[in-house]
GROMACS .gro file of C-alpha atoms in nm:
model
  255
    1MET     CA    1  10.851   9.640   9.643
    2THR     CA    2  10.710   9.964   9.506
    3LEU     CA    3  10.551  10.174   9.778
    4ASP     CA    4  10.222  10.257   9.609
    5ARG     CA    5   9.890  10.301   9.789
    6ARG     CA    6   9.809   9.929   9.775
    7ASN     CA    7  10.139   9.833   9.931
    8LEU     CA    8  10.106  10.110  10.188
    9LEU     CA    9   9.787   9.940  10.301
   10LYS     CA   10   9.979   9.614  10.331
   11LEU     CA   11  10.246   9.791  10.533
   12THR     CA   12   9.979   9.920  10.767
   13ALA     CA   13   9.879   9.566  10.852
   14GLY     CA   14  10.226   9.413  10.832
   15ALA     CA   15  10.542   9.615  10.866
   16VAL     CA   16  10.386   9.885  11.079
   17THR     CA   17  10.265   9.614  11.313
   18VAL     CA   18  10.631   9.527  11.358
   19ALA     CA   19  10.705   9.892  11.434
   20GLY     CA   20  10.428   9.902  11.692
   21ALA     CA   21  10.540   9.579  11.850
   22ALA     CA   22  10.892   9.715  11.877
   23VAL     CA   23  10.759  10.006  12.080
   24LEU     CA   24  10.623   9.760  12.336
   25THR     CA   25  10.938   9.553  12.357
   26GLY     CA   26  11.173   9.850  12.386
   27ALA     CA   27  11.359   9.769  12.065
   28ALA     CA   28  11.253  10.097  11.904
   29THR     CA   29  11.222  10.315  12.211
   30GLY     CA   30  11.456  10.514  12.429
   31THR     CA   31  11.477  10.214  12.661
   32ALA     CA   32  11.696  10.019  12.423
   33ALA     CA   33  12.057  10.090  12.330
   34ALA     CA   34  12.115  10.142  11.960
   35ALA     CA   35  12.230   9.818  11.803
   36ASP     CA   36  12.401   9.749  11.472
   37THR     CA   37  12.146   9.512  11.320
   38GLY     CA   38  12.358   9.432  11.017
   39THR     CA   39  12.398   9.796  10.913
   40GLY     CA   40  12.775   9.805  10.940
   41LEU     CA   41  12.748  10.140  11.116
   42PRO     CA   42  12.993  10.206  11.399
   43PRO     CA   43  12.855  10.213  11.753
   44VAL     CA   44  12.789  10.551  11.912
   45PRO     CA   45  12.825  10.550  12.292
   46GLY     CA   46  12.506  10.669  12.456
   47MET     CA   47  12.290  10.636  12.145
   48LEU     CA   48  11.943  10.490  12.200
   49GLY     CA   49  11.687  10.364  11.953
   50ASP     CA   50  11.728  10.217  11.606
   51ARG     CA   51  12.086  10.262  11.483
   52ARG     CA   52  12.005  10.305  11.114
   53ALA     CA   53  11.715  10.545  11.177
   54ASN     CA   54  11.939  10.757  11.397
   55GLU     CA   55  12.194  10.773  11.115
   56LEU     CA   56  11.932  10.863  10.853
   57TRP     CA   57  11.823  11.174  11.040
   58TYR     CA   58  12.176  11.261  11.154
   59GLN     CA   59  12.309  11.256  10.800
   60LEU     CA   60  12.010  11.451  10.666
   61ASP     CA   61  12.098  11.728  10.913
   62GLU     CA   62  12.461  11.705  10.805
   63ILE     CA   63  12.396  11.752  10.434
   64ALA     CA   64  12.099  11.988  10.458
   65LEU     CA   65  12.187  12.204  10.758
   66TYR     CA   66  12.530  12.177  10.914
   67HIS     CA   67  12.758  12.098  10.617
   68PRO     CA   68  12.563  12.159  10.294
   69SER     CA   69  12.748  12.129   9.966
   70GLN     CA   70  12.802  12.436   9.752
   71GLU     CA   71  12.520  12.319   9.525
   72VAL     CA   72  12.281  12.306   9.821
   73GLN     CA   73  12.398  12.645   9.948
   74ASP     CA   74  12.333  12.789   9.602
   75ALA     CA   75  11.984  12.639   9.606
   76TYR     CA   76  11.913  12.800   9.944
   77ALA     CA   77  12.044  13.132   9.815
   78VAL     CA   78  11.767  13.130   9.554
   79LEU     CA   79  11.488  12.954   9.742
   80PHE     CA   80  11.477  13.141  10.072
   81PRO     CA   81  11.488  13.498   9.932
   82PHE     CA   82  11.209  13.392   9.693
   83ILE     CA   83  10.999  13.269   9.985
   84GLN     CA   84  11.067  13.585  10.189
   85GLU     CA   85  10.966  13.807   9.898
   86ASN     CA   86  10.672  13.611   9.761
   87ALA     CA   87  10.537  13.443  10.073
   88PRO     CA   88  10.605  13.696  10.352
   89GLN     CA   89  10.368  13.516  10.591
   90GLY     CA   90  10.556  13.191  10.533
   91LEU     CA   91  10.552  12.924  10.266
   92TYR     CA   92  10.297  12.714  10.449
   93GLU     CA   93  10.052  13.004  10.468
   94LYS     CA   94  10.105  13.072  10.097
   95TRP     CA   95  10.043  12.708  10.012
   96ARG     CA   96   9.731  12.702  10.229
   97GLU     CA   97   9.598  13.018  10.064
   98LEU     CA   98   9.654  12.886   9.712
   99SER     CA   99   9.531  12.535   9.794
  100ARG     CA  100   9.191  12.678   9.883
  101GLU     CA  101   9.145  12.837   9.541
  102PRO     CA  102   8.966  12.661   9.253
  103ALA     CA  103   9.280  12.687   9.036
  104TYR     CA  104   9.482  12.464   9.272
  105PRO     CA  105   9.720  12.290   9.206
  106LYS     CA  106   9.795  12.478   8.883
  107ASN     CA  107   9.819  12.808   9.070
  108TYR     CA  108  10.071  12.660   9.313
  109ALA     CA  109  10.279  12.524   9.026
  110GLU     CA  110  10.285  12.871   8.873
  111PHE     CA  111  10.387  13.021   9.205
  112ALA     CA  112  10.672  12.771   9.255
  113LYS     CA  113  10.800  12.765   8.895
  114PRO     CA  114  11.072  13.031   8.950
  115VAL     CA  115  11.241  12.807   9.209
  116GLU     CA  116  11.208  12.481   9.018
  117GLN     CA  117  11.583  12.422   8.999
  118PRO     CA  118  11.648  12.470   9.373
  119LEU     CA  119  11.356  12.239   9.445
  120LYS     CA  120  11.512  11.976   9.218
  121THR     CA  121  11.838  12.008   9.409
  122LEU     CA  122  11.668  11.963   9.746
  123SER     CA  123  11.458  11.674   9.619
  124LYS     CA  124  11.769  11.486   9.509
  125LEU     CA  125  11.944  11.567   9.837
  126GLN     CA  126  11.668  11.416  10.048
  127LEU     CA  127  11.579  11.120   9.829
  128ASP     CA  128  11.943  11.018   9.791
  129ASN     CA  129  11.971  11.015  10.170
  130PHE     CA  130  11.656  10.804  10.210
  131ASP     CA  131  11.783  10.563   9.944
  132HIS     CA  132  12.129  10.538  10.098
  133PHE     CA  133  11.986  10.395  10.419
  134TYR     CA  134  11.652  10.241  10.314
  135ARG     CA  135  11.659  10.154   9.945
  136GLY     CA  136  11.454   9.836   9.910
  137ASP     CA  137  11.333   9.855  10.270
  138GLU     CA  138  11.011  10.053  10.262
  139ALA     CA  139  10.894   9.906  10.591
  140GLY     CA  140  11.215  10.027  10.752
  141LEU     CA  141  11.155  10.377  10.621
  142VAL     CA  142  10.805  10.375  10.771
  143LYS     CA  143  10.957  10.276  11.105
  144ALA     CA  144  11.221  10.551  11.075
  145PHE     CA  145  10.949  10.814  11.033
  146ALA     CA  146  10.750  10.662  11.320
  147ALA     CA  147  11.055  10.675  11.547
  148PHE     CA  148  11.127  11.034  11.438
  149GLY     CA  149  10.772  11.144  11.520
  150GLN     CA  150  10.774  10.981  11.862
  151GLY     CA  151  11.114  11.124  11.953
  152ILE     CA  152  11.259  10.787  12.048
  153LEU     CA  153  11.589  10.831  11.864
  154PHE     CA  154  11.850  10.963  12.107
  155ASP     CA  155  12.178  11.067  11.945
  156PRO     CA  156  12.441  11.234  12.166
  157ARG     CA  157  12.656  11.351  11.874
  158ARG     CA  158  12.495  11.699  11.872
  159ALA     CA  159  12.531  11.756  12.248
  160PRO     CA  160  12.560  11.992  12.426
  161THR     CA  161  12.462  12.274  12.189
  162GLU     CA  162  12.192  12.100  11.983
  163SER     CA  163  11.902  11.867  12.054
  164GLU     CA  164  12.008  11.509  12.116
  165VAL     CA  165  11.672  11.368  12.003
  166HIS     CA  166  11.605  11.325  11.632
  167THR     CA  167  11.256  11.471  11.593
  168MET     CA  168  11.099  11.777  11.431
  169ASP     CA  169  11.202  12.099  11.606
  170GLY     CA  170  10.946  12.298  11.800
  171ASN     CA  171  10.646  12.228  12.014
  172PRO     CA  172  10.418  12.242  11.826
  173PRO     CA  173  10.638  12.111  11.543
  174GLY     CA  174  10.563  12.353  11.258
  175GLY     CA  175  10.832  12.206  11.034
  176TYR     CA  176  10.597  11.935  10.910
  177HIS     CA  177  10.377  12.199  10.751
  178PHE     CA  178  10.674  12.368  10.582
  179TRP     CA  179  10.800  12.031  10.455
  180HIS     CA  180  10.456  11.946  10.316
  181ALA     CA  181  10.446  12.280  10.134
  182ILE     CA  182  10.791  12.215   9.984
  183LEU     CA  183  10.717  11.864   9.867
  184ARG     CA  184  10.380  11.966   9.724
  185ALA     CA  185  10.564  12.230   9.521
  186GLN     CA  186  10.797  11.957   9.399
  187MET     CA  187  10.504  11.732   9.314
  188VAL     CA  188  10.303  11.989   9.119
  189LEU     CA  189  10.617  12.076   8.920
  190GLY     CA  190  10.672  11.708   8.839
  191ILE     CA  191  10.990  11.680   9.048
  192ASP     CA  192  11.008  11.315   9.162
  193ARG     CA  193  10.630  11.340   9.190
  194HIS     CA  194  10.556  10.972   9.244
  195ARG     CA  195  10.823  10.935   9.509
  196TRP     CA  196  10.706  11.234   9.710
  197ALA     CA  197  10.346  11.116   9.679
  198ARG     CA  198  10.460  10.797   9.855
  199ILE     CA  199  10.660  10.978  10.123
  200ASP     CA  200  10.405  11.249  10.208
  201PRO     CA  201  10.187  10.998  10.401
  202LEU     CA  202  10.490  10.913  10.615
  203LEU     CA  203  10.531  11.281  10.687
  204GLY     CA  204  10.168  11.302  10.803
  205PHE     CA  205  10.216  10.986  11.009
  206ALA     CA  206  10.519  11.133  11.189
  207TRP     CA  207  10.336  11.464  11.243
  208ALA     CA  208  10.043  11.283  11.404
  209LEU     CA  209  10.267  11.076  11.631
  210GLN     CA  210  10.467  11.378  11.742
  211SER     CA  211  10.148  11.574  11.804
  212ILE     CA  212  10.039  11.301  12.045
  213ALA     CA  213  10.376  11.222  12.204
  214LYS     CA  214  10.502  11.582  12.237
  215PRO     CA  215  10.855  11.449  12.292
  216ASP     CA  216  11.127  11.615  12.493
  217HIS     CA  217  11.400  11.729  12.252
  218ARG     CA  218  11.687  11.681  12.496
  219HIS     CA  219  11.605  11.359  12.679
  220VAL     CA  220  11.503  11.002  12.604
  221ASN     CA  221  11.132  10.962  12.531
  222PRO     CA  222  10.911  10.654  12.574
  223GLY     CA  223  10.738  10.521  12.267
  224LEU     CA  224  10.363  10.547  12.226
  225PRO     CA  225  10.148  10.239  12.291
  226ARG     CA  226  10.145   9.990  12.005
  227GLU     CA  227   9.774  10.024  11.933
  228GLN     CA  228   9.802  10.402  11.917
  229VAL     CA  229  10.083  10.379  11.661
  230LEU     CA  230   9.879  10.132  11.456
  231HIS     CA  231   9.569  10.349  11.476
  232GLU     CA  232   9.758  10.644  11.330
  233ALA     CA  233   9.922  10.424  11.067
  234ARG     CA  234   9.586  10.298  10.945
  235TYR     CA  235   9.470  10.653  10.891
  236TRP     CA  236   9.782  10.815  10.747
  237LEU     CA  237   9.965  10.561  10.536
  238PRO     CA  238   9.696  10.517  10.268
  239ARG     CA  239   9.634  10.894  10.230
  240SER     CA  240   9.632  11.039   9.877
  241PRO     CA  241   9.786  11.380   9.794
  242ALA     CA  242   9.441  11.541   9.789
  243GLU     CA  243   9.353  11.389  10.126
  244LEU     CA  244   9.683  11.504  10.274
  245ASP     CA  245   9.621  11.854  10.143
  246ARG     CA  246   9.302  11.857  10.345
  247ASP     CA  247   9.480  11.716  10.651
  248PHE     CA  248   9.754  11.979  10.641
  249GLN     CA  249   9.498  12.261  10.641
  250SER     CA  250   9.489  12.197  11.015
  251GLU     CA  251   9.754  12.355  11.238
  252PRO     CA  252   9.942  12.311  11.458
  253TYR     CA  253   9.804  11.960  11.515
  254PRO     CA  254   9.596  11.723  11.303
  255ALA     CA  255   9.223  11.779  11.329
   0.00000   0.00000   0.00000
């Protein structure tokens, strides 16, 4: 199934209902041990929450942060100095400034053009990871973002030096704003534009859930009530890029 806006609306009523129900039963919360539900992934002692979702976020950290390939390191070596020089207040603030001008999004595309190749590298890195674990399972990917936002994925493999909970760092979690600014740069440059347009609503959904839950980064967190998850899903999952641009004007939490 292609995850376009029409199917996102279906997911809101269908697959996301499953995600919300799982919160109530404990199957997707810190109250349930991680189970191999046909994933073939090895068990991790002490892991809690969905096994595949835990692995998605663990491996994304591995390839993007802890053990990046030389290609990814080269992309960072171009991207981050560019941001420091051309967006000294931060990429999110630069995006927000440009997004308020009449020339947007063309002006943002012009700003990001010098780092087009690094952005292509990072786009492939992230999308390949999503596809490795959730290709053909869009509902599962929605649930993985929902679990990430609520902080209900407990993974002891980073202990004791790093957070055991897979969720966005910080309280408030400013990384969602940076990620939105990055993927909007990718979109306006035509880098996997349709795919990021489908994933950006999931990013907003996770941001909203984390803003409500305010999860502990080192300990198991309870899931939010089912109806609260569904309420946020109904708002966020059908959002268009223009609507999400308006949403992400708000910081640190959704309006």
